mmCIF file of C-alpha atoms in Angstrom:
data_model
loop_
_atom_site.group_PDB
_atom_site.id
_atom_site.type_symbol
_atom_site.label_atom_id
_atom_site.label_comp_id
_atom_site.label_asym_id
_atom_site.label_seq_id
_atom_site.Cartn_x
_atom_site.Cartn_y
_atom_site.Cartn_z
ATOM 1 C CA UNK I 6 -87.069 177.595 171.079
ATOM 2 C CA UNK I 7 -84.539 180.288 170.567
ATOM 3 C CA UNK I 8 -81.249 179.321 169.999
ATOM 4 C CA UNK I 9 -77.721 181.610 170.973
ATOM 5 C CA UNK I 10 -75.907 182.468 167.917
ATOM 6 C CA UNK I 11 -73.691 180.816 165.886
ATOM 7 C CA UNK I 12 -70.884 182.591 164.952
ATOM 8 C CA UNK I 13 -69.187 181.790 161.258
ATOM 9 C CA UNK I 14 -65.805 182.308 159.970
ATOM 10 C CA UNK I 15 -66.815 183.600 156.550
ATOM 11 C CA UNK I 16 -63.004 183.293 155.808
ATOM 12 C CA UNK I 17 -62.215 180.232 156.072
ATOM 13 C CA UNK I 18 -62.780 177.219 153.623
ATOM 14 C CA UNK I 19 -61.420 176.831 149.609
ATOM 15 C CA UNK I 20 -64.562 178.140 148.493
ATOM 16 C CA UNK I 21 -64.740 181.780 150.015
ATOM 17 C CA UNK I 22 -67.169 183.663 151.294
ATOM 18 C CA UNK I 23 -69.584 183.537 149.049
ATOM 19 C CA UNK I 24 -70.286 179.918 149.914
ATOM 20 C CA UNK I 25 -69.999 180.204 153.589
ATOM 21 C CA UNK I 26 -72.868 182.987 153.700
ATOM 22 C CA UNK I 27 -74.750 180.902 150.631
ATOM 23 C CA UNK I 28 -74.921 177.689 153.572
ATOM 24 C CA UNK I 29 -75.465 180.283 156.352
ATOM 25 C CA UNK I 30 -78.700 181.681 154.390
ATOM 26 C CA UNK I 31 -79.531 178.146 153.207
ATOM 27 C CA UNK I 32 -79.756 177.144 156.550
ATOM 28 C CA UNK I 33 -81.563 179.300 157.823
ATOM 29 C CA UNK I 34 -84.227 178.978 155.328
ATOM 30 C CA UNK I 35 -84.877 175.740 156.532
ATOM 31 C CA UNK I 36 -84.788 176.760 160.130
ATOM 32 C CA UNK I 37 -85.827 181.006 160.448
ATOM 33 C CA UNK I 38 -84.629 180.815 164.340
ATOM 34 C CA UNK I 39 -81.072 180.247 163.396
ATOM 35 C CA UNK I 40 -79.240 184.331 164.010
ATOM 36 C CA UNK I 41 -75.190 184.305 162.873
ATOM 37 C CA UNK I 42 -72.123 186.494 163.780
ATOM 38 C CA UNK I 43 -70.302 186.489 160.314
ATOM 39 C CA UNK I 44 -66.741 186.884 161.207
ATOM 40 C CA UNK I 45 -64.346 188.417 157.970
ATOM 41 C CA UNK I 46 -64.274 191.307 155.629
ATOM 42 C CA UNK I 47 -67.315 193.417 156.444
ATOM 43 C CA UNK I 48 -67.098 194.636 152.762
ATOM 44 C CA UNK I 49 -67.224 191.320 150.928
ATOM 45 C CA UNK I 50 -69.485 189.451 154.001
ATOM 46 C CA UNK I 51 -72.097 192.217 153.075
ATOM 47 C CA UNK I 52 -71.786 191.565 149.312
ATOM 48 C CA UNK I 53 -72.620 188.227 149.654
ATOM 49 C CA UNK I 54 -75.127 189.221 151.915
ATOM 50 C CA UNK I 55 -77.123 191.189 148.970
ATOM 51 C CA UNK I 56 -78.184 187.682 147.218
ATOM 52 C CA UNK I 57 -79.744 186.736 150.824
ATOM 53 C CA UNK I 58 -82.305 188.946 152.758
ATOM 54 C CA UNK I 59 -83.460 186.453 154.706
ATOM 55 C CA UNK I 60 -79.672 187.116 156.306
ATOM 56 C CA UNK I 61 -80.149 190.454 157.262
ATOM 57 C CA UNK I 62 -82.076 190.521 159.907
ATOM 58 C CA UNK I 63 -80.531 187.742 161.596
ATOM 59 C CA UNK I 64 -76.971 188.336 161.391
ATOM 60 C CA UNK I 65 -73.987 190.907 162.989
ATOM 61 C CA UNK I 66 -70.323 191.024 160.694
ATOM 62 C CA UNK I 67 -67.559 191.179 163.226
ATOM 63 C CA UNK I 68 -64.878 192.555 161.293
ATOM 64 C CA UNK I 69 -61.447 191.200 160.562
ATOM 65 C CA UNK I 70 -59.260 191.357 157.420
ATOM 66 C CA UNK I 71 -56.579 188.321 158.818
ATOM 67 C CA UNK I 72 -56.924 184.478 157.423
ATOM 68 C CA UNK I 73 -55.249 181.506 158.943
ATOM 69 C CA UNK I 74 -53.870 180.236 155.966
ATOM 70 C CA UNK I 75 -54.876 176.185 154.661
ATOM 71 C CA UNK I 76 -50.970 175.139 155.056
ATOM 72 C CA UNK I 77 -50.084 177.629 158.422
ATOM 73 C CA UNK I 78 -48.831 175.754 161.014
ATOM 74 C CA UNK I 79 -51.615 175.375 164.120
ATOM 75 C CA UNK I 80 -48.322 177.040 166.432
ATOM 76 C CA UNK I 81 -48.292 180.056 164.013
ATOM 77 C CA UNK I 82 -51.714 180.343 163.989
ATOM 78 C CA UNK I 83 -52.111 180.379 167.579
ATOM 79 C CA UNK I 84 -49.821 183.314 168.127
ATOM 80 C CA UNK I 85 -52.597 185.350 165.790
ATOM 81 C CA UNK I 86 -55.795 184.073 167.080
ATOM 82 C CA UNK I 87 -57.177 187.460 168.440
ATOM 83 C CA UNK I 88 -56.555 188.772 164.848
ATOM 84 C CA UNK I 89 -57.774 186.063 162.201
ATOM 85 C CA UNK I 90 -60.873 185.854 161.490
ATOM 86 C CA UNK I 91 -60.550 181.991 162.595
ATOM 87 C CA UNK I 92 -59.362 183.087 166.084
ATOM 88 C CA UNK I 93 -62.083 185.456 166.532
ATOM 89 C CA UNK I 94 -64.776 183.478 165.741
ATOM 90 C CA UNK I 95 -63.562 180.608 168.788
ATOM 91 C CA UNK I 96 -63.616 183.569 170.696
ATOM 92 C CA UNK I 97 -66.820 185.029 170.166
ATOM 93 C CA UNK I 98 -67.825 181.276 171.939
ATOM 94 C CA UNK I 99 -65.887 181.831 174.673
ATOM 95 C CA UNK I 100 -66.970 185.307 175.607
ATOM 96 C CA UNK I 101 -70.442 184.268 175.472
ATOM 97 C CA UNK I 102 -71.262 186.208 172.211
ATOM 98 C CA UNK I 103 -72.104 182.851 170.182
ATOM 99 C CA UNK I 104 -72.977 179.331 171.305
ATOM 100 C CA UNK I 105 -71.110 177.514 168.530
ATOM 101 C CA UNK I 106 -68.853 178.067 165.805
ATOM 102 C CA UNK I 107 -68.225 176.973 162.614
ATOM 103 C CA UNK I 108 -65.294 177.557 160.337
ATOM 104 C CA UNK I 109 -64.253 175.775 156.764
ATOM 105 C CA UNK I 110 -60.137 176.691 157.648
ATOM 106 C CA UNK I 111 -56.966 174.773 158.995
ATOM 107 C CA UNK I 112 -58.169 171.831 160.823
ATOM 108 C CA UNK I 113 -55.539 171.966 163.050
ATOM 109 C CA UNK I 114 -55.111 175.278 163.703
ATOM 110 C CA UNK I 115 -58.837 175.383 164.700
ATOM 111 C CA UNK I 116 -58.335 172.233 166.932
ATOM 112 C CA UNK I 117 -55.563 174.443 168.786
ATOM 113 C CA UNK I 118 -57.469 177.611 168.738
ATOM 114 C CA UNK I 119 -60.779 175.694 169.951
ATOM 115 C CA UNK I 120 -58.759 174.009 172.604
ATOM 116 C CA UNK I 121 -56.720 176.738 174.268
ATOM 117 C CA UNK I 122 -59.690 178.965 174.170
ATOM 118 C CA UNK I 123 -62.154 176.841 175.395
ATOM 119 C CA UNK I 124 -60.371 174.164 177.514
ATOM 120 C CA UNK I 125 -61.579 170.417 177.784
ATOM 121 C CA UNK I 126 -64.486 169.708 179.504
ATOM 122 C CA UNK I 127 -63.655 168.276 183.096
ATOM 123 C CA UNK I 128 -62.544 164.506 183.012
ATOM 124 C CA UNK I 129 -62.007 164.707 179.245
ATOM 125 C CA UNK I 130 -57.533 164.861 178.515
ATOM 126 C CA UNK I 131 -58.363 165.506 174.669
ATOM 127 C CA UNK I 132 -60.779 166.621 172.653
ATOM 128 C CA UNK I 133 -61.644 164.347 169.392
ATOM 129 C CA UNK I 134 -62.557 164.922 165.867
ATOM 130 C CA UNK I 135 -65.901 163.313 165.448
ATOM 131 C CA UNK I 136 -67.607 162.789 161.983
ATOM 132 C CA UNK I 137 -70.677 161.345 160.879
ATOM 133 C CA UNK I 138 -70.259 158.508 157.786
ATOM 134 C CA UNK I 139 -73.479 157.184 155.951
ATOM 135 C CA UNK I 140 -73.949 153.476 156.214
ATOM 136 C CA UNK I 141 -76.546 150.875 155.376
ATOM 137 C CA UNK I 142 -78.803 150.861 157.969
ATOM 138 C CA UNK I 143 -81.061 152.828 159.518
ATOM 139 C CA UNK I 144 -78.633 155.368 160.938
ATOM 140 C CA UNK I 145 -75.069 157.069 160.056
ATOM 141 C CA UNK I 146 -72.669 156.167 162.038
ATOM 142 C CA UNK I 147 -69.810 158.476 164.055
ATOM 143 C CA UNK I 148 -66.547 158.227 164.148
ATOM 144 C CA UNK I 149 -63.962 159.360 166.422
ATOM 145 C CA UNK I 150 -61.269 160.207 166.638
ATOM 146 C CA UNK I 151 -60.383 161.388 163.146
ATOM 147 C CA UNK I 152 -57.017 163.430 163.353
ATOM 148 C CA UNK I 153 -56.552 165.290 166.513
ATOM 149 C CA UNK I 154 -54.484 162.063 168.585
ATOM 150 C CA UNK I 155 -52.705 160.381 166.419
ATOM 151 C CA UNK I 156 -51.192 158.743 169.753
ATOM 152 C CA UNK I 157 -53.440 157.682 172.451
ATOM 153 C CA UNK I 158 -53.762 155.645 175.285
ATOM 154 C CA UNK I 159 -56.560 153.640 176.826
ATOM 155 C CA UNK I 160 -57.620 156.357 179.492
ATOM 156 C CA UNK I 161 -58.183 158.471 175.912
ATOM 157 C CA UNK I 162 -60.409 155.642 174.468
ATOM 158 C CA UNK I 163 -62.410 155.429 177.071
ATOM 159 C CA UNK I 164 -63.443 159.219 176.877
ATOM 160 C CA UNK I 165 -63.731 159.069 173.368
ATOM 161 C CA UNK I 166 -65.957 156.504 173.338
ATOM 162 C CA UNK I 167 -68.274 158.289 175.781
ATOM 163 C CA UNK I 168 -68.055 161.420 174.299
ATOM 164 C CA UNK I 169 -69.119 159.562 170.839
ATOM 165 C CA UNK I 170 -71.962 157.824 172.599
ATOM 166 C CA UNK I 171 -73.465 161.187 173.657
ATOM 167 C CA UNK I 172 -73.617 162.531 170.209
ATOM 168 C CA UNK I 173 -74.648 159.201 168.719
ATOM 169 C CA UNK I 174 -77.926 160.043 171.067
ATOM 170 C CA UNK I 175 -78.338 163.183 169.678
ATOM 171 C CA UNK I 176 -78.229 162.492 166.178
ATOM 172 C CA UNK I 177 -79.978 159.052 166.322
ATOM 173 C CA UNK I 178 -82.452 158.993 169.430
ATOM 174 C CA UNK I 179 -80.993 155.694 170.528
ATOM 175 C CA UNK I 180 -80.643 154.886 174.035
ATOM 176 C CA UNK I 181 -77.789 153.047 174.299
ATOM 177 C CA UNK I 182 -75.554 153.016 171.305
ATOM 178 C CA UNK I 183 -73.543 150.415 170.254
ATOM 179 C CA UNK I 184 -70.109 151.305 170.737
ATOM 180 C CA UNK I 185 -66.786 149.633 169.483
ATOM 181 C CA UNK I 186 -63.437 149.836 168.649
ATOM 182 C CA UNK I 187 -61.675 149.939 165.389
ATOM 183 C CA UNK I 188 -58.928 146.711 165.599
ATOM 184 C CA UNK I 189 -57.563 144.476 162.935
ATOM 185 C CA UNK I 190 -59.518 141.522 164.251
ATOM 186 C CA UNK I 191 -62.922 140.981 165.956
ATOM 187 C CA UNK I 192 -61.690 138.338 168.252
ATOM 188 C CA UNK I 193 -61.446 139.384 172.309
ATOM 189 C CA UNK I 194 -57.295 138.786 171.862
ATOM 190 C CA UNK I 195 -56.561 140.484 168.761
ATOM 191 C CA UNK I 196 -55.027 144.439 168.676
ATOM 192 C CA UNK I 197 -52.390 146.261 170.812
ATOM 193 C CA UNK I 198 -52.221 145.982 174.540
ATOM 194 C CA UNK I 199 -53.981 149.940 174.596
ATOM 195 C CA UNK I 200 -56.798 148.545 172.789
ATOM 196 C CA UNK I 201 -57.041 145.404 175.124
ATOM 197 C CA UNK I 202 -57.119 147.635 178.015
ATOM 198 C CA UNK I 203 -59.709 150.298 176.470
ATOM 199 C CA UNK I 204 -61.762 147.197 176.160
ATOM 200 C CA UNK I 205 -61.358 146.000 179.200
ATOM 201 C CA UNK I 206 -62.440 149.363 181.168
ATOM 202 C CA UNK I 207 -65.955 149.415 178.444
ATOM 203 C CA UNK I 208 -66.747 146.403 179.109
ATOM 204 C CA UNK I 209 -66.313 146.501 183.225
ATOM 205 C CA UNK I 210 -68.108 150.150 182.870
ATOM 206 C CA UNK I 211 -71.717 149.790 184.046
ATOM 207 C CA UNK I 212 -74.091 152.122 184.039
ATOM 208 C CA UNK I 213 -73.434 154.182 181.182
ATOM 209 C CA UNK I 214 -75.911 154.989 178.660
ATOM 210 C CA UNK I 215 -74.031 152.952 175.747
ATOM 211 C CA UNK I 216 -73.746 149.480 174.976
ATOM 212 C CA UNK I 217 -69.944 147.960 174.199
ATOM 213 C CA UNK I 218 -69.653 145.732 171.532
ATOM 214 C CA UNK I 219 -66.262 144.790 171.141
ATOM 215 C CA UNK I 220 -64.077 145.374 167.854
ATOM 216 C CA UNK I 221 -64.933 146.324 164.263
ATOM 217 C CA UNK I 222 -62.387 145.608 161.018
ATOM 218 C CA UNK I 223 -62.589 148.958 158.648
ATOM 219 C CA UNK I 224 -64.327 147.198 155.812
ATOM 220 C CA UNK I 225 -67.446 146.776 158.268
ATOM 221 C CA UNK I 226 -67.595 150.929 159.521
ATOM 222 C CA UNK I 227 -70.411 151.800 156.708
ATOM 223 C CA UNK I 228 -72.322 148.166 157.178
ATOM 224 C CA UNK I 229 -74.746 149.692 160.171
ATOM 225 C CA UNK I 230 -74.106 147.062 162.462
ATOM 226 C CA UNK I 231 -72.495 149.826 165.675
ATOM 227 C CA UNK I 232 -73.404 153.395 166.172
ATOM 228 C CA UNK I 233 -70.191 154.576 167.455
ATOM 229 C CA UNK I 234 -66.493 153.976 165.908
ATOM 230 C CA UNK I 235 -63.684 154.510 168.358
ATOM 231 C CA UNK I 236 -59.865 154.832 167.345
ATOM 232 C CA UNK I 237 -56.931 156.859 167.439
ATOM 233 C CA UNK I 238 -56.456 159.757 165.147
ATOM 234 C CA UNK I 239 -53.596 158.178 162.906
ATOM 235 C CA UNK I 240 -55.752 155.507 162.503
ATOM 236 C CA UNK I 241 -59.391 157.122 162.088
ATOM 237 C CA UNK I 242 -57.918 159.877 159.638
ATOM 238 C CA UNK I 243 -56.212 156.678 157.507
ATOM 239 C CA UNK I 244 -59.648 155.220 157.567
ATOM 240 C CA UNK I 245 -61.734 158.228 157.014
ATOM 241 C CA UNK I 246 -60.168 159.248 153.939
ATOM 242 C CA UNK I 247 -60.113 155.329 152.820
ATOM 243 C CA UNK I 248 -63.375 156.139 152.780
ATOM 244 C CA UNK I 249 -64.200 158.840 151.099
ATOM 245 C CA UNK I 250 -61.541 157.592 148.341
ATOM 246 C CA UNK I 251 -63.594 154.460 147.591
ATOM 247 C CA UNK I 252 -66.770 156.648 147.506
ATOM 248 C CA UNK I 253 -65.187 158.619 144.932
ATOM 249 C CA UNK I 254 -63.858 155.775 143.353
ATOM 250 C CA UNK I 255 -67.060 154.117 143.002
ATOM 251 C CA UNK I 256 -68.863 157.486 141.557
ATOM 252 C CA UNK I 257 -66.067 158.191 138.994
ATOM 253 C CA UNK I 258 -66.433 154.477 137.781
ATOM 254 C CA UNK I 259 -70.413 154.660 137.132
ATOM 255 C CA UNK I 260 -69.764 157.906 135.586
ATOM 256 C CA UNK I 261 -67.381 156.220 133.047
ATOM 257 C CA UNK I 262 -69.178 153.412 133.053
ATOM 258 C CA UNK I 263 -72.120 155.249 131.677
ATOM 259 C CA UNK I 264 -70.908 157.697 129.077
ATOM 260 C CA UNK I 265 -68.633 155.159 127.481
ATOM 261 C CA UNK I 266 -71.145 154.406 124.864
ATOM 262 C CA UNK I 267 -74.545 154.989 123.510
ATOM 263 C CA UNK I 268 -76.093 151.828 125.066
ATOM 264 C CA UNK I 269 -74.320 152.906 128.565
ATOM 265 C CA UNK I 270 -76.187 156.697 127.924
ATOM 266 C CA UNK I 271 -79.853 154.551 127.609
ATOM 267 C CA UNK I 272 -79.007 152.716 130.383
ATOM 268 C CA UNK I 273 -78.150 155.250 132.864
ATOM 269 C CA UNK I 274 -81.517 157.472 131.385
ATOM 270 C CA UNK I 275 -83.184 154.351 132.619
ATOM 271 C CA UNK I 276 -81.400 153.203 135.710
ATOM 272 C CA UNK I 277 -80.959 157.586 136.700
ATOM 273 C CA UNK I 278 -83.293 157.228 140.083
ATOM 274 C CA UNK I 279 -81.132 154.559 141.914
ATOM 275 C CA UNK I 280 -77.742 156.317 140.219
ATOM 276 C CA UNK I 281 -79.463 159.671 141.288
ATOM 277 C CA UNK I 282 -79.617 158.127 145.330
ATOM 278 C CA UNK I 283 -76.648 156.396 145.131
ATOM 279 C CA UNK I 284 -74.917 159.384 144.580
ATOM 280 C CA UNK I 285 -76.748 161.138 147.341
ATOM 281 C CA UNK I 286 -75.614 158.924 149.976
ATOM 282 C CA UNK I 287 -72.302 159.047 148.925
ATOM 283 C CA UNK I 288 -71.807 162.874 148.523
ATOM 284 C CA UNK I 289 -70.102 163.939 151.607
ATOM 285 C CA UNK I 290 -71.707 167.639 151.505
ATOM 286 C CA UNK I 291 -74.639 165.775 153.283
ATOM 287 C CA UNK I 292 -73.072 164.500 155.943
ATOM 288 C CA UNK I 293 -70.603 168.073 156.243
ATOM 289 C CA UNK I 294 -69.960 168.992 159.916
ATOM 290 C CA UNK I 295 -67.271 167.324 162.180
ATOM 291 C CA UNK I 296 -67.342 168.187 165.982
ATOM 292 C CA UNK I 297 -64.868 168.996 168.200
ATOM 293 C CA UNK I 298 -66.189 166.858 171.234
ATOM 294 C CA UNK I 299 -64.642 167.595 174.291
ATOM 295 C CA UNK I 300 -64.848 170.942 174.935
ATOM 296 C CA UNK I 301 -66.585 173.922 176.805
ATOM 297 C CA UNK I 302 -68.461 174.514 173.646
ATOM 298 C CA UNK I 303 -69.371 173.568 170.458
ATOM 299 C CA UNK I 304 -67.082 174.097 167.275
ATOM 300 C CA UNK I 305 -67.672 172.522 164.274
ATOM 301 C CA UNK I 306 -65.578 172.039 160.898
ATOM 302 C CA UNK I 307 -66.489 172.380 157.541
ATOM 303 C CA UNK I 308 -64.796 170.643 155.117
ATOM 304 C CA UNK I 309 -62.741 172.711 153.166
ATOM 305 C CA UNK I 310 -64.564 172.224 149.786
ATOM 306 C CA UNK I 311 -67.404 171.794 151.129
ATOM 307 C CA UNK I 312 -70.792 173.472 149.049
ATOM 308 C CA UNK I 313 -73.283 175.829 150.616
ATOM 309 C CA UNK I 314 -75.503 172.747 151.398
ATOM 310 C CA UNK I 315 -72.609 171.275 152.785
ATOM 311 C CA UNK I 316 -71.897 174.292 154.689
ATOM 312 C CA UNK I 317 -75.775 174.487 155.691
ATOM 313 C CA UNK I 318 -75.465 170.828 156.855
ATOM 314 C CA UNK I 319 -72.475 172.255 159.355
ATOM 315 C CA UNK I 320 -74.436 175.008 161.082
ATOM 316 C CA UNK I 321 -77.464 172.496 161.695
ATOM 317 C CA UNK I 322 -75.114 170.268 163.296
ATOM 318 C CA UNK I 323 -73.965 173.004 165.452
ATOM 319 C CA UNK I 324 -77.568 174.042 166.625
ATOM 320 C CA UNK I 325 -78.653 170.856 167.272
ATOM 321 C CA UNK I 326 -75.849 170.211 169.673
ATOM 322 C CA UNK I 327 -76.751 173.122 171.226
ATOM 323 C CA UNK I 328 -80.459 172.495 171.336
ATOM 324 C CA UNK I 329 -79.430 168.705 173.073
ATOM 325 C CA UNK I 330 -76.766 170.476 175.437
ATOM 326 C CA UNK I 331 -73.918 168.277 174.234
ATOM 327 C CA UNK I 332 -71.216 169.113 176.951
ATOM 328 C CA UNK I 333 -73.885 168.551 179.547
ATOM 329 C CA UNK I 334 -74.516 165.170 178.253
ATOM 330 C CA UNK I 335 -70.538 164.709 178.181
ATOM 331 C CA UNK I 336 -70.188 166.136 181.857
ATOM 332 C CA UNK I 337 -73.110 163.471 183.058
ATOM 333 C CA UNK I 338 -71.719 160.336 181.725
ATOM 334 C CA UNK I 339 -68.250 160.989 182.862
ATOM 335 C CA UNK I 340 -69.663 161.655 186.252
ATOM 336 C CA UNK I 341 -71.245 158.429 185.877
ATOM 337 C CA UNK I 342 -68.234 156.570 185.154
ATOM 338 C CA UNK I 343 -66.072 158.130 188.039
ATOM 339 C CA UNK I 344 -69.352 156.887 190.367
ATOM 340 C CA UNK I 345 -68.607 153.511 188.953
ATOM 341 C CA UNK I 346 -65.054 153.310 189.504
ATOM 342 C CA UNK I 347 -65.622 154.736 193.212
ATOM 343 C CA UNK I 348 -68.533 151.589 193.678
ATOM 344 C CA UNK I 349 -65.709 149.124 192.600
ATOM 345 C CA UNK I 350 -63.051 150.659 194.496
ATOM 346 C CA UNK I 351 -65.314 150.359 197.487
ATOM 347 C CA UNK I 352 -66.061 146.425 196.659
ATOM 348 C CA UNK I 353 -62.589 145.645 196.199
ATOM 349 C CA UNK I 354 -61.443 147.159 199.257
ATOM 350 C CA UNK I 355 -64.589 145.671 201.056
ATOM 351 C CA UNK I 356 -63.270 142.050 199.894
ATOM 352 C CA UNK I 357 -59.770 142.808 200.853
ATOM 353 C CA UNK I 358 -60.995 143.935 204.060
ATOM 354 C CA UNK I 359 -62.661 140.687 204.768
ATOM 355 C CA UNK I 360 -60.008 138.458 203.423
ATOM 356 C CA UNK I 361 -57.525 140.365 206.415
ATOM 357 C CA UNK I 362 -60.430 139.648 209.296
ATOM 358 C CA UNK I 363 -60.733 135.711 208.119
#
């Protein structure tokens, strides 16, 4: 199956451009369909270039010289989005010259950029950050919303959890997700009155292909027992990098842990395999790639240090929500919902109806 383009910002990211074309070619060594629109310096995108030939063929440099800059305010960065190379590579989605994008830059001057170029997909008031987090079961788990809200309501909650169970489907092949939300409490009256009410509407909203499960506490996120984490973006970003602070935590440790002493350096030559996976599942370059779910096309972020396998990790999450038709999948289960809110505002009024002819 051929896939459209996928259009990188070479720019953007702590690492350069050397590392964004690096993931680019990586990843496309592993899949020879994937073609690119490298958007940045055409002089440095085709140095890097020179290390990759399997790149040549497959990709088109769109020019620009501009950077959002990693502290630029999203406002400022919106008033240059037809001349950064961030900008340009959003807009190369929305003119139809790429199907996704892909940029290491300003998170939130790429949510604005996304967002005002694209629009939100009908139904949907806000995109959300989505992210996928290892765990210990069978599949990773996603997360959402991870810094784009940090206020929402329940209306929000509701789409976000939707929007997560669509992806979860993609990534995992499940059915029916499980879906719940992050609270401080997994009993039915615990958490604020928004997260009562979000609650509320999942668990009244049959039909939809995801299964509600109530509330999760953060210490249970990476246990494998839900598919899909829902929460605000205050809360999800807190969380997130809670995370990824006790994974680094935990690595640093076993790395002092086994240099402090010749006995420790025997042990580790001996106990290297499960040290060597442990690491694996905690390095976040393998699970690189957050998605702007929501929109009228697919943009996905890079973390900002992330390596060129991290980067290659990115642009395979972008094609395969392109292969699956994401904002389809979106568009269908929100259309499901509104049919289910129109079947029990036609058995409520039916009831009331009755009640007034008794």
């Amino acid at each position: 199956m051929s896939l459209p383009r996928i259009a990188v910002d070479a720019m953007g990211g702590d690492e350069g451009v050397q590392t964004m074309i690096s993931g680019a070619a990586l990843a496309r060594r592993r899949h020879d369909k994937f073609k690119f629109l490298l958007v940045g310096d055409e002089p440095r995108i085709k140095a890097a270039l020179e290390a990759h030939p399997n790149m040549r063929g497959a990709s088109e440099i769109l020019h620009c010289e501009d950077v959002v800059g990693g502290d630029e305010k999203p406002t400022a960065a919106l008033r240059r989005a037809k001349t950064t190379s961030m900008g340009l590579t959003v807009n190369a989605v929305k003119a139809g010259e790429a199907g996704a994008a892909v940029s290491a830059g300003n998170t939130g001057a790429l949510m604005a950029m996304s967002k005002l170029a694209l629009r939100t997909i009908k139904g949907i008031d806000r995109p959300a950050l989505a992210a996928l987090l290892p765990t210990l079961g069978e599949n990773d788990v996603i997360m959402l919303d991870l810094g784009a809200n940090t206020e929402c309501d329940a209306r929000n909650l509701v789409q976000f959890a939707i929007m997560g169970a669509a992806y979860s489907r993609i990534v995992t092949g499940l059915e029916a997700p499980r879906v719940r939300l992050l609270n401080i409490g997994t009993e039915e009256g615990k958490g604020t009155d928004v997260l009562q009410d979000a609650a509320q509407r999942l668990r009244g909203a049959t039909g939809l292909e995801l299964s509600f499960d109530g509330f999760i506490e953060a210490d249970k996120i990476n246990r494998g027992t839900c598919d899909v984490v829902v929460t605000d973006g205050f809360s999800g970003n807190i969380a997130l990098k809670a995370i990824e602070g006790a994974a680094r935590f935990v690595t640093d440790l076993l790395r002092n842990a086994f240099t402090s002493s010749t006995r420790s350096k025997i042990g580790f030559l001996v106990s290297r395999p499960a040290t060597e996976l442990l690491r694996h599942h905690l390095d976040p370059n393998n699970h690189n790639g957050a998605v702007f779910l929501g929109l009228n096309g697919v943009v996905v972020k890079s973390h900002g240090s992330a390596t060129a396998a991290g980067v290659a990790n990115a642009v395979a999450v972008a094609a395969r929500l392109l292969e699956d038709d994401l904002t389809h999948r979106i568009s269908a289960d929100l259309a499901e919902l509104g049919e289910v809110k129109l079947r029990s505002h036609a058995r409520a009024k039916s009831t009331s109806d009755e009640g007034q002819a008794a």
